[in-house]
PDB file of C-alpha atoms and ligand atoms in Angstrom:
ATOM      1  CA  MET A   3       0.000   0.000   0.000  1.00  0.00           C
ATOM      2  CA  PRO A   4       1.508   3.368  -0.991  1.00  0.00           C
ATOM      3  CA  ILE A   5       1.722   6.131   1.600  1.00  0.00           C
ATOM      4  CA  PRO A   6      -1.722   7.795   1.661  1.00  0.00           C
ATOM      5  CA  LYS A   7      -2.115  11.477   0.875  1.00  0.00           C
ATOM      6  CA  PRO A   8      -1.745  14.003   2.457  1.00  0.00           C
ATOM      7  CA  ILE A   9       1.183  12.371   4.284  1.00  0.00           C
ATOM      8  CA  GLU A  10       4.546  13.637   3.146  1.00  0.00           C
ATOM      9  CA  ILE A  11       7.626  12.084   4.653  1.00  0.00           C
ATOM     10  CA  ASP A  12       9.671  14.585   6.635  1.00  0.00           C
ATOM     11  CA  ALA A  13      13.276  13.379   6.687  1.00  0.00           C
ATOM     12  CA  THR A  14      14.154  15.762   9.529  1.00  0.00           C
ATOM     13  CA  LYS A  15      11.880  14.020  12.044  1.00  0.00           C
ATOM     14  CA  ALA A  16      13.269  11.362  14.364  1.00  0.00           C
ATOM     15  CA  PHE A  17       9.789   9.829  14.343  1.00  0.00           C
ATOM     16  CA  GLN A  18       6.871  10.335  11.985  1.00  0.00           C
ATOM     17  CA  PHE A  19       3.742   8.248  12.194  1.00  0.00           C
ATOM     18  CA  LEU A  20       2.441   7.249   8.733  1.00  0.00           C
ATOM     19  CA  TYR A  21      -0.542   4.879   8.902  1.00  0.00           C
ATOM     20  CA  VAL A  22      -1.920   1.514  10.032  1.00  0.00           C
ATOM     21  CA  ASP A  23      -2.634  -1.003   7.304  1.00  0.00           C
ATOM     22  CA  ASP A  24      -5.485  -3.447   7.967  1.00  0.00           C
ATOM     23  CA  THR A  25      -4.399  -6.506   5.990  1.00  0.00           C
ATOM     24  CA  GLY A  26      -7.558  -8.426   6.946  1.00  0.00           C
ATOM     25  CA  GLY A  27      -5.406 -11.104   8.595  1.00  0.00           C
ATOM     26  CA  ASP A  28      -2.809 -13.617   7.432  1.00  0.00           C
ATOM     27  CA  ALA A  29      -0.038 -11.034   7.323  1.00  0.00           C
ATOM     28  CA  CYS A  30       3.452 -11.368   8.748  1.00  0.00           C
ATOM     29  CA  CYS A  31       5.229  -8.784  10.846  1.00  0.00           C
ATOM     30  CA  PRO A  32       7.894  -7.195   8.609  1.00  0.00           C
ATOM     31  CA  HIS A  33      10.092  -7.006  11.691  1.00  0.00           C
ATOM     32  CA  CYS A  34       9.905 -10.435  13.340  1.00  0.00           C
ATOM     33  CA  GLY A  35       7.699 -12.502  11.012  1.00  0.00           C
ATOM     34  CA  ALA A  36       4.960 -13.180  13.587  1.00  0.00           C
ATOM     35  CA  GLU A  37       1.472 -13.570  12.147  1.00  0.00           C
ATOM     36  CA  GLY A  38      -1.065 -10.798  12.572  1.00  0.00           C
ATOM     37  CA  ARG A  39      -3.412  -8.368  10.918  1.00  0.00           C
ATOM     38  CA  TYR A  40      -2.504  -4.697  11.456  1.00  0.00           C
ATOM     39  CA  ILE A  41       0.771  -3.366  10.154  1.00  0.00           C
ATOM     40  CA  TYR A  42       2.041  -0.034  11.472  1.00  0.00           C
ATOM     41  CA  HIS A  43       4.090   2.175   9.178  1.00  0.00           C
ATOM     42  CA  TRP A  44       6.297   4.998  10.379  1.00  0.00           C
ATOM     43  CA  ALA A  45       9.436   6.854   9.347  1.00  0.00           C
ATOM     44  CA  GLU A  46      12.643   7.557  11.233  1.00  0.00           C
ATOM     45  CA  PHE A  47      14.538  10.423   9.607  1.00  0.00           C
ATOM     46  CA  GLY A  48      12.773   9.640   6.347  1.00  0.00           C
ATOM     47  CA  GLN A  49      13.425   5.902   6.499  1.00  0.00           C
ATOM     48  CA  VAL A  50      10.094   4.054   6.279  1.00  0.00           C
ATOM     49  CA  ARG A  51       9.683   1.126   8.672  1.00  0.00           C
ATOM     50  CA  ALA A  52       6.816  -1.275   9.325  1.00  0.00           C
ATOM     51  CA  ALA A  53       5.857  -3.757  12.037  1.00  0.00           C
ATOM     52  CA  MET A  54       2.897  -5.328  13.813  1.00  0.00           C
ATOM     53  CA  ALA A  55       1.462  -3.554  16.868  1.00  0.00           C
ATOM     54  CA  GLY A  56       3.600  -5.369  19.462  1.00  0.00           C
ATOM     55  CA  CYS A  57       6.887  -4.712  17.680  1.00  0.00           C
ATOM     56  CA  TYR A  58       5.736  -1.196  16.831  1.00  0.00           C
ATOM     57  CA  SER A  59       5.306  -0.396  20.526  1.00  0.00           C
ATOM     58  CA  VAL A  60       8.704  -1.808  21.413  1.00  0.00           C
ATOM     59  CA  LEU A  61      10.526  -0.233  18.467  1.00  0.00           C
ATOM     60  CA  THR A  62       8.990   3.241  18.764  1.00  0.00           C
ATOM     61  CA  GLY A  63       8.161   3.429  22.487  1.00  0.00           C
ATOM     62  CA  LYS A  64      11.241   5.482  23.290  1.00  0.00           C
ATOM     63  CA  LEU A  65      11.134   7.709  20.212  1.00  0.00           C
ATOM     64  CA  ASP A  66      10.042  11.311  20.587  1.00  0.00           C
ATOM     65  CA  LYS A  67       6.516  11.616  19.139  1.00  0.00           C
ATOM     66  CA  ASP A  68       4.947  15.025  18.596  1.00  0.00           C
ATOM     67  CA  ASP A  69       1.258  15.786  19.252  1.00  0.00           C
ATOM     68  CA  GLN A  70       0.225  15.268  15.652  1.00  0.00           C
ATOM     69  CA  ASP A  71       2.015  11.899  15.463  1.00  0.00           C
ATOM     70  CA  LYS A  72       0.329  10.747  18.672  1.00  0.00           C
ATOM     71  CA  PHE A  73      -3.054  11.929  17.392  1.00  0.00           C
ATOM     72  CA  MET A  74      -2.633  10.116  14.056  1.00  0.00           C
ATOM     73  CA  GLU A  75      -1.404   6.988  15.812  1.00  0.00           C
ATOM     74  CA  VAL A  76      -4.600   6.772  17.899  1.00  0.00           C
ATOM     75  CA  LEU A  77      -6.822   7.713  14.945  1.00  0.00           C
ATOM     76  CA  SER A  78      -5.288   5.146  12.590  1.00  0.00           C
ATOM     77  CA  LYS A  79      -5.563   2.420  15.185  1.00  0.00           C
ATOM     78  CA  LYS A  80      -9.268   3.224  15.692  1.00  0.00           C
ATOM     79  CA  GLN A  81      -9.884   3.257  11.937  1.00  0.00           C
ATOM     80  CA  ALA A  82      -8.103  -0.032  11.438  1.00  0.00           C
ATOM     81  CA  THR A  83     -10.117  -1.685  14.202  1.00  0.00           C
ATOM     82  CA  ASN A  84     -13.439   0.034  13.351  1.00  0.00           C
ATOM     83  CA  LYS A  85     -13.732   1.819  16.699  1.00  0.00           C
ATOM     84  CA  PRO A  86     -16.016   4.891  16.919  1.00  0.00           C
ATOM     85  CA  LEU A  87     -14.250   8.203  16.276  1.00  0.00           C
ATOM     86  CA  ASN A  88     -14.623  11.391  18.327  1.00  0.00           C
ATOM     87  CA  GLY A  89     -15.424  14.792  16.796  1.00  0.00           C
ATOM     88  CA  TRP A  90     -11.793  15.871  16.374  1.00  0.00           C
ATOM     89  CA  GLN A  91     -10.871  12.606  14.706  1.00  0.00           C
ATOM     90  CA  LYS A  92     -13.837  12.921  12.323  1.00  0.00           C
ATOM     91  CA  THR A  93     -12.746  16.463  11.474  1.00  0.00           C
ATOM     92  CA  VAL A  94      -9.250  15.263  10.616  1.00  0.00           C
ATOM     93  CA  ILE A  95     -10.616  12.502   8.350  1.00  0.00           C
ATOM     94  CA  ARG A  96     -12.902  15.021   6.607  1.00  0.00           C
ATOM     95  CA  MET A  97      -9.974  17.380   6.100  1.00  0.00           C
ATOM     96  CA  GLN A  98      -7.787  14.575   4.754  1.00  0.00           C
ATOM     97  CA  GLU A  99     -10.494  13.741   2.210  1.00  0.00           C
ATOM     98  CA  TYR A 100     -10.822  17.425   1.393  1.00  0.00           C
ATOM     99  CA  ILE A 101      -7.078  17.588   0.730  1.00  0.00           C
ATOM    100  CA  GLN A 102      -7.273  14.541  -1.552  1.00  0.00           C
ATOM    101  CA  ASN A 103     -10.065  16.233  -3.522  1.00  0.00           C
ATOM    102  CA  ASN A 104      -8.402  19.653  -3.711  1.00  0.00           C
ATOM    103  CA  ASN A 105      -4.840  18.543  -4.099  1.00  0.00           C
ATOM    104  CA  ALA A 106      -3.908  21.060  -6.781  1.00  0.00           C
ATOM    105  CA  ASP A 107      -5.085  24.072  -4.789  1.00  0.00           C
ATOM    106  CA  ASP A 108      -2.396  25.150  -2.293  1.00  0.00           C
ATOM    107  CA  GLY A 109      -4.736  27.604  -0.591  1.00  0.00           C
ATOM    108  CA  LYS A 110      -7.336  24.928   0.115  1.00  0.00           C
ATOM    109  CA  VAL A 111      -4.705  22.372   1.155  1.00  0.00           C
ATOM    110  CA  ASN A 112      -3.164  24.833   3.618  1.00  0.00           C
ATOM    111  CA  TRP A 113      -6.589  25.726   4.988  1.00  0.00           C
ATOM    112  CA  ALA A 114      -7.320  22.034   5.594  1.00  0.00           C
ATOM    113  CA  LEU A 115      -3.874  21.369   7.111  1.00  0.00           C
ATOM    114  CA  ASN A 116      -4.567  24.227   9.487  1.00  0.00           C
ATOM    115  CA  LYS A 117      -7.902  22.685  10.482  1.00  0.00           C
ATOM    116  CA  ILE A 118      -6.080  19.416  11.178  1.00  0.00           C
ATOM    117  CA  ARG A 119      -3.581  21.214  13.425  1.00  0.00           C
ATOM    118  CA  GLU A 120      -6.449  22.956  15.257  1.00  0.00           C
ATOM    119  CA  ALA A 121      -8.189  19.621  15.882  1.00  0.00           C
ATOM    120  CA  VAL A 122      -4.992  18.109  17.293  1.00  0.00           C
ATOM    121  CA  VAL A 123      -4.492  21.100  19.615  1.00  0.00           C
ATOM    122  CA  SER A 124      -8.161  21.122  20.739  1.00  0.00           C
ATOM    123  CA  GLN A 125      -8.141  17.451  21.609  1.00  0.00           C
ATOM    124  CA  LYS A 126      -4.932  17.856  23.565  1.00  0.00           C
ATOM    125  CA  GLN A 127      -6.336  20.819  25.528  1.00  0.00           C
ATOM    126  CA  PHE A 128      -9.485  18.861  26.265  1.00  0.00           C
ATOM    127  CA  ALA A 129      -7.523  15.828  27.463  1.00  0.00           C
ATOM    128  CA  PHE A 130      -5.355  18.085  29.627  1.00  0.00           C
ATOM    129  CA  LYS A 131      -8.392  19.676  31.324  1.00  0.00           C
ATOM    130  CA  LYS A 132     -10.015  16.312  31.850  1.00  0.00           C
ATOM    131  CA  GLY A 133      -6.860  14.957  33.469  1.00  0.00           C
ATOM    132  CA  ARG A 134      -6.815  17.642  36.199  1.00  0.00           C
TER     133      ARG A 134
HETATM  134 ZN1  LIG B 223       7.238  -8.273  14.887  1.00  0.00          ZN
END
C-alpha cells in the first residue's frame, strides 16, 4: 500500500507516524515474522519502517513523538479496528479527504492542514483539562 495522501515524509523528524494497514489477517510482521493483521508504518529520519502492533510499541516506544504523530497513531488504530471516532478525529478525516479532492489548490490544502492542526491542539487541551 503506498503512503496515503496528504502524508509527506519529513526526513528531519526522528519519528513520523504514517498509517496503520489493515491486511484483513494472514499477514506477517515485517520485523519479526509473527502472524497478525494490522501493520504499522512509520518513518525515522525519512526511512520508512513497518511492524505489527507489538513490535511497533517496542521499536517506537522510546522515540520522541509530537502531538500530531500521537493523534494520528490513535486515529489510525481506531480506523483499522473500526472503533467509533470522536469529533476531532472525524474532522481530521474530513480534512484529509478534502485535501485529496483539492490537491492542486495550495490555498485549500493549507486551509485544511490548518484545520487538522487545530483539531490536534483542541483534543490535547481537552484531554489536559479532563486529566486535572
Ligand atoms: Zn514483529
